[in-house]
CSV table of C-alpha atoms in Angstrom, one decimal:
chain,number,residue,atom,x,y,z
R,1,MET,CA,152.6,132.5,165.1
R,2,THR,CA,149.9,134.8,166.5
R,3,ASP,CA,149.7,135.6,170.1
R,4,THR,CA,147.2,133.7,172.2
R,5,LEU,CA,143.7,135.1,172.9
R,6,PHE,CA,144.8,135.5,176.5
R,7,ASP,CA,147.7,137.7,175.6
R,8,LEU,CA,145.8,139.7,173.1
R,9,CYS,CA,142.9,140.5,175.3
R,10,GLY,CA,144.2,140.6,178.9
R,11,ALA,CA,141.4,138.1,179.5
R,12,ASP,CA,142.2,137.5,183.1
R,13,ARG,CA,140.2,140.7,183.9
R,14,GLY,CA,137.0,139.3,182.4
R,15,ALA,CA,137.3,135.6,183.1
R,16,ASP,CA,134.3,133.5,184.0
R,17,PRO,CA,133.8,133.6,187.8
R,18,GLY,CA,135.0,130.3,189.3
R,19,ALA,CA,136.7,129.1,186.0
R,20,ASP,CA,140.1,127.4,186.2
R,21,ARG,CA,142.2,129.5,183.9
R,22,GLY,CA,144.9,126.8,183.6
R,23,ALA,CA,142.4,124.1,182.8
R,24,ASP,CA,142.6,122.0,179.7
R,25,PRO,CA,140.0,123.3,177.0
R,26,GLY,CA,138.4,119.8,177.1
R,27,ALA,CA,137.7,119.8,180.8
R,28,ASP,CA,134.3,120.5,182.2
R,29,PRO,CA,133.6,124.2,183.1
R,30,GLU,CA,133.3,124.9,186.7
R,31,PRO,CA,130.0,126.6,187.8
R,32,ALA,CA,130.4,130.4,188.2
R,33,ALA,CA,131.1,131.4,191.8
R,34,GLY,CA,129.0,134.5,191.8
R,35,PRO,CA,126.8,136.8,189.7
R,36,LEU,CA,128.4,138.4,186.6
R,37,CYS,CA,129.1,142.2,186.4
R,38,GLU,CA,127.0,144.1,183.9
R,39,GLU,CA,129.7,144.1,181.3
R,40,GLU,CA,130.1,140.4,181.5
R,41,ARG,CA,126.4,139.9,181.2
R,42,LEU,CA,126.2,142.1,178.1
R,43,ALA,CA,129.1,140.1,176.7
R,44,ARG,CA,127.3,136.8,177.2
R,45,VAL,CA,124.3,138.3,175.5
R,46,ALA,CA,126.5,139.2,172.6
R,47,VAL,CA,127.9,135.7,172.4
R,48,THR,CA,124.3,134.3,171.9
R,49,ARG,CA,124.1,136.5,168.8
R,50,ILE,CA,127.6,135.6,167.4
R,51,ALA,CA,128.0,131.9,168.1
R,52,ASP,CA,125.6,129.0,167.5
R,53,PRO,CA,124.4,127.1,170.6
R,54,GLY,CA,126.7,124.4,171.8
R,55,ASP,CA,129.9,125.7,170.0
R,56,GLU,CA,132.6,123.9,172.0
R,57,VAL,CA,135.4,126.1,170.8
R,58,VAL,CA,133.6,129.2,172.1
R,59,GLY,CA,132.5,127.3,175.2
R,60,ALA,CA,136.1,126.4,176.0
R,61,TRP,CA,137.4,129.9,175.6
R,62,LEU,CA,134.5,131.4,177.6
R,63,ARG,CA,135.6,129.1,180.4
R,64,LYS,CA,139.2,129.9,180.2
R,65,HIS,CA,139.2,133.6,179.5
R,66,GLY,CA,135.7,135.0,180.2
R,67,PRO,CA,133.0,136.5,178.0
R,68,ARG,CA,134.4,140.0,177.5
R,69,ALA,CA,137.7,138.7,176.1
R,70,VAL,CA,135.9,136.3,173.8
R,71,VAL,CA,133.6,138.9,172.4
R,72,GLN,CA,136.5,141.3,171.8
R,73,ALA,CA,138.3,138.6,169.9
R,74,LEU,CA,135.3,137.6,167.9
R,75,THR,CA,134.2,141.1,166.9
R,76,GLU,CA,137.8,142.3,166.2
R,77,GLY,CA,138.7,139.3,164.0
R,78,ARG,CA,141.4,138.0,166.3
R,79,PRO,CA,142.0,134.2,165.8
R,80,LEU,CA,140.3,131.9,168.2
R,81,PRO,CA,142.5,128.8,168.7
R,82,GLY,CA,140.6,125.7,167.5
R,83,ALA,CA,138.4,127.7,165.0
R,84,SER,CA,138.9,127.5,161.3
R,85,GLU,CA,139.2,130.6,159.2
R,86,PRO,CA,135.7,130.1,157.6
R,87,ARG,CA,134.2,129.8,161.1
R,88,MET,CA,136.1,132.9,162.2
R,89,ALA,CA,134.7,134.8,159.2
R,90,GLY,CA,131.2,133.8,160.3
R,91,TYR,CA,131.9,135.1,163.8
R,92,ARG,CA,133.2,138.4,162.5
R,93,LEU,CA,130.2,138.8,160.2
R,94,ARG,CA,127.7,138.3,163.0
R,95,GLY,CA,129.8,140.4,165.4
R,96,GLN,CA,129.3,143.5,163.2
R,97,ARG,CA,125.6,143.5,164.1
R,98,VAL,CA,125.8,142.8,167.8
R,99,ASP,CA,123.7,145.1,170.1
R,100,PRO,CA,123.2,143.4,173.4
R,101,GLU,CA,121.3,146.3,175.0
R,102,ARG,CA,118.8,146.1,172.2
R,103,ASP,CA,118.4,142.4,172.6
R,104,LEU,CA,117.9,142.8,176.4
R,105,ALA,CA,115.3,145.5,175.8
R,106,ALA,CA,113.4,143.3,173.3
R,107,ALA,CA,113.3,140.5,175.8
R,108,GLU,CA,112.1,142.8,178.6
R,109,ALA,CA,109.4,144.2,176.4
R,110,LEU,CA,107.7,140.8,176.3
R,111,GLY,CA,108.3,140.0,180.0
R,112,GLY,CA,111.5,138.1,179.3
R,113,ARG,CA,115.0,138.1,180.8
R,114,PHE,CA,118.5,136.7,180.3
R,115,ILE,CA,120.1,134.5,182.9
R,116,CYS,CA,123.8,133.4,183.1
R,117,PRO,CA,125.9,130.9,184.9
R,118,GLY,CA,126.4,132.4,188.4
R,119,ASP,CA,122.9,133.9,188.6
R,120,PRO,CA,120.7,132.6,191.4
R,121,GLU,CA,118.2,131.4,188.8
R,122,TRP,CA,120.8,129.4,186.8
R,123,PRO,CA,120.1,125.6,186.9
R,124,THR,CA,123.5,124.3,187.8
R,125,GLN,CA,122.8,120.8,186.3
R,126,LEU,CA,123.3,122.5,182.9
R,127,ASP,CA,127.0,122.6,183.8
R,128,ASP,CA,127.1,118.9,183.1
R,129,LEU,CA,127.2,119.8,179.4
R,130,GLY,CA,130.8,120.8,179.7
R,131,ASP,CA,132.0,123.1,177.0
R,132,GLN,CA,128.5,122.8,175.4
R,133,ARG,CA,127.0,124.5,178.3
R,134,PRO,CA,124.7,127.4,177.2
R,135,TYR,CA,126.3,130.8,177.1
R,136,GLY,CA,123.2,132.0,178.9
R,137,LEU,CA,119.4,131.4,178.6
R,138,TRP,CA,116.6,133.7,177.4
R,139,VAL,CA,113.6,133.1,179.6
R,140,ARG,CA,110.0,134.1,179.2
R,141,GLY,CA,107.7,133.7,182.1
R,142,ARG,CA,107.7,134.6,185.8
R,143,PRO,CA,108.6,131.5,187.8
R,144,SER,CA,112.2,130.6,188.7
R,145,LEU,CA,113.7,128.2,186.2
R,146,ARG,CA,116.1,126.8,188.8
R,147,MET,CA,113.3,126.0,191.2
R,148,TRP,CA,111.1,124.4,188.6
R,149,ALA,CA,113.9,122.4,187.1
R,150,LEU,CA,114.6,120.7,190.4
R,151,ARG,CA,111.5,118.5,189.9
R,152,SER,CA,111.2,118.2,186.2
R,153,VAL,CA,110.7,115.4,183.6
R,154,ALA,CA,111.1,115.6,179.8
R,155,VAL,CA,108.4,114.1,177.7
R,156,VAL,CA,109.5,114.0,174.0
R,157,GLY,CA,108.7,112.0,170.9
R,158,ALA,CA,107.8,112.0,167.2
R,159,ARG,CA,106.3,115.1,165.5
R,160,ALA,CA,104.2,112.9,163.2
R,161,CYS,CA,102.8,110.9,166.1
R,162,THR,CA,99.8,108.6,166.1
R,163,ASP,CA,96.6,109.1,168.1
R,164,TYR,CA,97.9,106.5,170.6
R,165,GLY,CA,101.2,108.5,171.1
R,166,ALA,CA,99.4,111.8,171.5
R,167,HIS,CA,97.0,110.2,174.0
R,168,MET,CA,99.9,108.6,176.1
R,169,ALA,CA,101.9,111.8,176.1
R,170,ALA,CA,99.0,114.0,177.2
R,171,ARG,CA,97.9,111.4,179.9
R,172,LEU,CA,101.5,111.0,181.3
R,173,ALA,CA,102.0,114.8,181.3
R,174,ALA,CA,98.7,115.5,183.1
R,175,ASP,CA,99.3,112.8,185.7
R,176,LEU,CA,102.8,114.0,186.3
R,177,ALA,CA,101.6,117.6,186.7
R,178,GLU,CA,98.9,116.5,189.1
R,179,ALA,CA,101.6,114.7,191.1
R,180,GLY,CA,103.6,118.0,191.3
R,181,TRP,CA,106.2,117.4,188.5
R,182,ILE,CA,107.1,120.0,185.9
R,183,VAL,CA,106.8,118.7,182.4
R,184,VAL,CA,109.5,119.8,179.9
R,185,SER,CA,109.3,119.5,176.2
R,186,GLY,CA,110.2,121.2,172.9
R,187,ALA,CA,107.0,122.9,171.9
R,188,ALA,CA,107.0,121.1,168.6
R,189,TYR,CA,104.1,119.4,166.8
R,190,GLY,CA,103.2,115.9,167.9
R,191,ILE,CA,104.3,114.4,171.2
R,192,ASP,CA,105.8,117.7,172.4
R,193,GLY,CA,102.5,119.6,171.9
R,194,ALA,CA,100.5,116.9,173.5
R,195,ALA,CA,102.7,116.8,176.6
R,196,HIS,CA,102.4,120.6,177.1
R,197,ARG,CA,98.7,120.5,176.6
R,198,GLY,CA,98.3,117.6,179.0
R,199,ALA,CA,100.1,119.5,181.8
R,200,LEU,CA,98.2,122.8,181.1
R,201,SER,CA,94.9,120.9,181.1
R,202,VAL,CA,95.2,120.2,184.8
R,203,GLY,CA,96.6,123.6,185.8
R,204,GLY,CA,100.1,122.1,185.9
R,205,ALA,CA,103.5,123.5,185.2
R,206,THR,CA,105.3,123.1,181.9
R,207,VAL,CA,108.5,124.4,180.3
R,208,GLY,CA,109.0,124.8,176.6
R,209,VAL,CA,112.6,124.7,175.3
R,210,VAL,CA,112.7,126.3,171.9
R,211,ALA,CA,115.2,126.4,169.1
R,212,CYS,CA,114.5,130.0,168.3
R,213,GLY,CA,114.0,133.3,170.1
R,214,VAL,CA,111.4,133.1,172.9
R,215,ASP,CA,109.5,135.9,171.0
R,216,VAL,CA,109.2,133.8,167.9
R,217,PRO,CA,106.1,131.5,167.8
R,218,TYR,CA,107.5,128.4,166.1
R,219,PRO,CA,106.0,126.3,164.8
R,220,PRO,CA,103.4,128.9,163.7
R,221,GLY,CA,100.6,126.4,164.2
R,222,HIS,CA,101.5,126.4,167.9
R,223,ALA,CA,101.4,130.2,168.4
R,224,GLU,CA,98.5,129.9,170.8
R,225,LEU,CA,100.1,127.1,172.8
R,226,ILE,CA,103.4,128.8,173.0
R,227,GLY,CA,101.7,131.9,174.2
R,228,ARG,CA,100.0,129.9,176.9
R,229,ILE,CA,103.2,128.3,178.0
R,230,GLY,CA,104.8,131.8,178.2
R,231,GLU,CA,102.0,133.0,180.4
R,232,GLN,CA,101.3,130.0,182.6
R,233,GLY,CA,104.8,128.4,182.6
R,234,LEU,CA,108.2,129.1,181.1
R,235,LEU,CA,109.7,129.4,177.6
R,236,ILE,CA,113.4,129.1,177.4
R,237,GLY,CA,116.0,129.2,174.6
R,238,GLU,CA,119.6,130.0,173.8
R,239,LEU,CA,119.0,132.3,170.9
R,240,PRO,CA,118.4,136.0,171.2
R,241,PRO,CA,115.0,137.7,170.3
R,242,GLY,CA,114.0,137.5,166.7
R,243,SER,CA,116.1,134.4,165.9
R,244,HIS,CA,114.6,131.6,163.8
R,245,PRO,CA,115.3,127.9,164.1
R,246,THR,CA,117.5,125.7,161.8
R,247,ARG,CA,117.9,122.0,161.7
R,248,SER,CA,121.2,122.1,163.7
R,249,ARG,CA,119.6,124.3,166.3
R,250,PHE,CA,116.9,121.8,166.9
R,251,VAL,CA,119.5,119.1,167.5
R,252,MET,CA,121.5,121.3,169.9
R,253,ARG,CA,118.2,122.3,171.7
R,254,ASN,CA,117.8,118.6,172.7
R,255,ARG,CA,120.9,118.6,174.8
R,256,VAL,CA,119.4,121.4,177.0
R,257,ILE,CA,116.2,119.4,177.5
R,258,ALA,CA,118.3,116.3,178.5
R,259,ALA,CA,120.5,118.3,180.9
R,260,LEU,CA,117.8,120.4,182.5
R,261,THR,CA,115.6,117.5,183.6
R,262,ARG,CA,115.9,114.6,186.0
R,263,GLY,CA,114.8,112.1,183.3
R,264,THR,CA,113.6,111.8,179.7
R,265,VAL,CA,110.5,109.8,178.6
R,266,VAL,CA,110.3,109.0,174.9
R,267,VAL,CA,106.8,108.4,173.5
R,268,GLU,CA,107.0,107.2,169.9
R,269,ALA,CA,110.2,107.7,167.8
R,270,GLN,CA,111.5,106.2,164.6
R,271,TYR,CA,115.1,105.0,164.4
R,272,ARG,CA,116.4,108.3,163.2
R,273,SER,CA,114.7,110.7,165.6
R,274,GLY,CA,115.8,113.8,167.5
R,275,SER,CA,114.1,112.3,170.5
R,276,LEU,CA,116.6,109.6,170.6
R,277,ILE,CA,119.4,112.2,170.6
R,278,THR,CA,117.8,113.7,173.7
R,279,ALA,CA,117.6,110.2,175.3
R,280,ARG,CA,121.3,109.5,174.5
R,281,ARG,CA,122.5,112.8,175.9
R,282,ALA,CA,120.4,112.2,179.0
R,283,ARG,CA,122.0,108.8,179.5
R,284,GLU,CA,125.5,110.2,179.0
R,285,MET,CA,124.8,112.6,181.9
R,286,GLY,CA,123.5,110.0,184.2
R,287,ARG,CA,119.8,110.9,183.9
R,288,SER,CA,117.1,108.3,183.8
R,289,VAL,CA,115.9,107.4,180.3
R,290,MET,CA,112.5,105.8,179.8
R,291,GLY,CA,110.4,104.6,177.0
R,292,VAL,CA,106.6,104.0,176.4
R,293,PRO,CA,106.1,100.8,174.4
R,294,GLY,CA,103.9,100.9,171.3
R,295,PRO,CA,102.5,98.5,168.7
R,296,CYS,CA,105.1,96.3,167.2
R,297,THR,CA,103.5,97.0,163.8
R,298,SER,CA,104.2,100.7,164.0
R,299,GLY,CA,107.3,102.3,162.6
R,300,LEU,CA,107.0,105.0,165.3
R,301,SER,CA,107.6,102.3,167.9
R,302,GLN,CA,110.9,101.2,166.5
R,303,GLY,CA,113.1,103.8,168.1
R,304,VAL,CA,111.5,103.4,171.5
R,305,HIS,CA,111.8,99.7,171.4
R,306,GLU,CA,115.4,100.0,170.4
R,307,LEU,CA,115.9,102.1,173.6
R,308,LEU,CA,114.1,99.6,175.7
R,309,ARG,CA,116.5,96.8,174.4
R,310,GLY,CA,119.3,98.9,175.8
R,311,ASP,CA,119.5,100.8,179.1
R,312,ALA,CA,116.1,102.6,179.0
R,313,GLU,CA,113.4,101.7,181.5
R,314,LEU,CA,109.9,100.7,180.3
R,315,VAL,CA,107.2,103.0,181.7
R,316,THR,CA,103.4,103.0,181.2
R,317,ASP,CA,102.2,105.6,183.7
R,318,ALA,CA,103.2,108.6,185.8
R,319,ARG,CA,103.8,106.4,188.8
R,320,ASP,CA,106.5,104.4,187.0
R,321,ILE,CA,108.2,107.6,185.9
R,322,ALA,CA,108.1,109.2,189.4
R,323,GLU,CA,109.6,106.1,190.9
R,324,LEU,CA,112.6,106.2,188.6
R,325,VAL,CA,113.3,109.9,188.5
R,326,GLY,CA,112.7,110.2,192.3
R,327,SER,CA,115.6,107.9,193.0
R,328,ILE,CA,118.2,109.9,191.0
R,329,GLY,CA,121.2,111.3,192.9
R,330,ASP,CA,121.0,114.2,195.3
R,331,ASP,CA,122.8,116.6,193.0
R,332,LEU,CA,119.6,117.3,191.0
R,333,GLY,CA,117.0,117.1,193.6
R,334,PRO,CA,117.5,115.5,197.0
R,335,GLU,CA,114.7,113.9,198.9
R,336,ARG,CA,113.6,116.4,201.4
R,337,ARG,CA,111.9,115.9,204.8
R,338,GLY,CA,111.5,119.6,205.3
R,339,PRO,CA,112.1,123.0,203.7
R,340,VAL,CA,115.5,123.9,202.5
R,341,LEU,CA,115.1,127.6,203.3
R,342,ALA,CA,113.8,129.4,206.3
R,343,ARG,CA,110.4,131.0,205.7
R,344,ASP,CA,111.8,134.5,206.3
R,345,LEU,CA,114.2,134.0,203.3
R,346,LEU,CA,111.4,133.4,200.8
R,347,PRO,CA,110.8,136.1,198.2
R,348,PRO,CA,107.8,138.3,199.2
R,349,ARG,CA,105.3,136.8,196.6
R,350,ALA,CA,106.2,133.2,197.6
R,351,ALA,CA,105.9,134.0,201.3
R,352,ARG,CA,102.5,135.6,200.6
R,353,VAL,CA,101.3,132.5,198.7
R,354,LEU,CA,102.6,130.2,201.5
R,355,GLU,CA,100.6,132.1,204.0
R,356,ALA,CA,97.5,131.6,201.9
R,357,VAL,CA,97.8,127.8,201.9
R,358,PRO,CA,95.3,126.4,204.6
R,359,ALA,CA,96.8,125.0,207.7
R,360,GLN,CA,94.6,121.9,207.5
R,361,GLY,CA,93.6,120.1,204.4
R,362,GLY,CA,94.2,121.5,200.9
R,363,ALA,CA,93.0,124.1,198.5
R,364,SER,CA,93.0,124.6,194.7
R,365,GLY,CA,95.4,127.0,193.1
R,366,GLY,CA,92.5,129.3,192.4
R,367,ARG,CA,91.4,129.5,196.0
R,368,ILE,CA,94.9,130.1,197.2
R,369,ALA,CA,95.3,132.8,194.6
R,370,HIS,CA,92.1,134.5,195.9
R,371,ALA,CA,93.3,134.3,199.5
R,372,ALA,CA,96.7,135.7,198.6
R,373,GLY,CA,95.3,138.4,196.3
R,374,ILE,CA,97.7,137.3,193.5
R,375,ALA,CA,96.9,136.4,189.9
R,376,VAL,CA,96.3,132.6,189.4
R,377,ASP,CA,99.3,132.1,187.1
R,378,ASP,CA,101.7,133.9,189.4
R,379,THR,CA,100.3,131.9,192.4
R,380,LEU,CA,100.8,128.6,190.6
R,381,GLY,CA,104.3,129.5,189.7
R,382,SER,CA,105.1,130.3,193.3
R,383,LEU,CA,103.4,127.1,194.5
R,384,TYR,CA,105.7,125.0,192.3
R,385,GLU,CA,108.7,126.9,193.6
R,386,LEU,CA,107.5,126.3,197.2
R,387,GLN,CA,107.1,122.6,196.4
R,388,ALA,CA,110.7,122.4,195.1
R,389,LEU,CA,111.8,124.0,198.4
R,390,GLY,CA,109.8,121.5,200.4
R,391,PHE,CA,107.1,123.8,201.8
R,392,VAL,CA,104.1,122.4,200.0
R,393,GLU,CA,102.8,119.3,198.2
R,394,ARG,CA,100.4,118.9,195.3
R,395,GLU,CA,97.7,116.2,195.4
R,396,GLY,CA,95.5,116.2,192.3
R,397,HIS,CA,94.1,119.7,191.9
R,398,CYS,CA,94.8,120.6,195.6
R,399,TRP,CA,97.8,122.1,197.3
R,400,ARG,CA,98.6,121.6,201.0
R,401,LEU,CA,101.4,122.3,203.4
R,402,SER,CA,104.1,119.6,203.7
R,403,GLY,CA,104.0,117.5,206.9
R,404,THR,CA,106.7,119.6,208.6
R,405,ASN,CA,105.0,122.9,207.7
R,406,ARG,CA,101.5,121.7,208.8
R,407,ALA,CA,103.0,121.0,212.2
R,408,ASP,CA,104.7,124.3,212.4
R,409,ARG,CA,101.6,126.2,211.3
R,410,THR,CA,99.4,124.4,213.8
R,411,VAL,CA,101.9,125.3,216.6
R,412,ALA,CA,102.1,128.9,215.5
R,413,GLU,CA,98.3,129.3,215.2
R,414,GLY,CA,97.6,127.5,218.5
């Protein structure tokens, strides 16, 4: 019998921070206790090149022994308990071409970055995925993913949607964005694209979760839209630069959408639909699942109506959605009566944007950007972060200080 991976690699030296080394492989991974060292970060980058997203065997061993030990085993051909020999052969083949420094440089060249469990920007709700937790995320865009995810809703549905479905998705996304919610979807044709466009049409925030590298415009017909999302919002994915999607990667992408957001809204879906996979995963993790009813004569309404016969909630407008996701437990986004950070702990750009928000009344993102002397896209990104922290509120096209901050500003300026 071969030695264990732990014995072979001395894995205790590179174990995932905060992981329980004696835990059962089926247990949920604990969030990392602190930022990874550079070697561990490079190892996680390498894992995104070697293993497919959501590989529970790799996820379990990352939790138990850490990224450096796992990469050593995968690249040197040492057996990974729980993995078949054909799977190990695939790991070894991919491991021969791993170059994490090159992948990081490629991401940085397009303004991207790689975030890991334990990083300040890591959304800890992704830990609910257990051993299917992403090894890390490739992110394109300037805002903080963790801050944006605190107040996010997924809007998903059929690719071959009807005009009714596209209209409803765009309207819901626009209204949610105007109410200060971040709209998350998969950047695909149909409902996904309509949701992203709806949020962008009102200067709102949107996140595209892709099943490929964040540098790959897929689908090709959405190249312009994906570029806009990367500039005005965030693009995130589990695959390294240059990676192309496969059917299984689309399915695994859906679990990230479900875990990242506070609730999932399905707008048109047939019985066999990836959107229903997203909804089921959201329900399993205790998120709110919602459906928009459609014509009984349409096959694209069948999947949604099936959800509504179960545990999903019927919604018809953004107010319905906000009422449901706003009542979810405090672990994802507690109701706040004031800021959760002191002003002097804010990053410099966010602090500068906050100072530019009028003490009385509200102002558009463009006016605030002009007052702050910061690009509009960067200003909007900071405003959504400030909203997640309780400093500002959005009402339509205007931003204003939250109640507590208006009082503090008035006292300070008086």
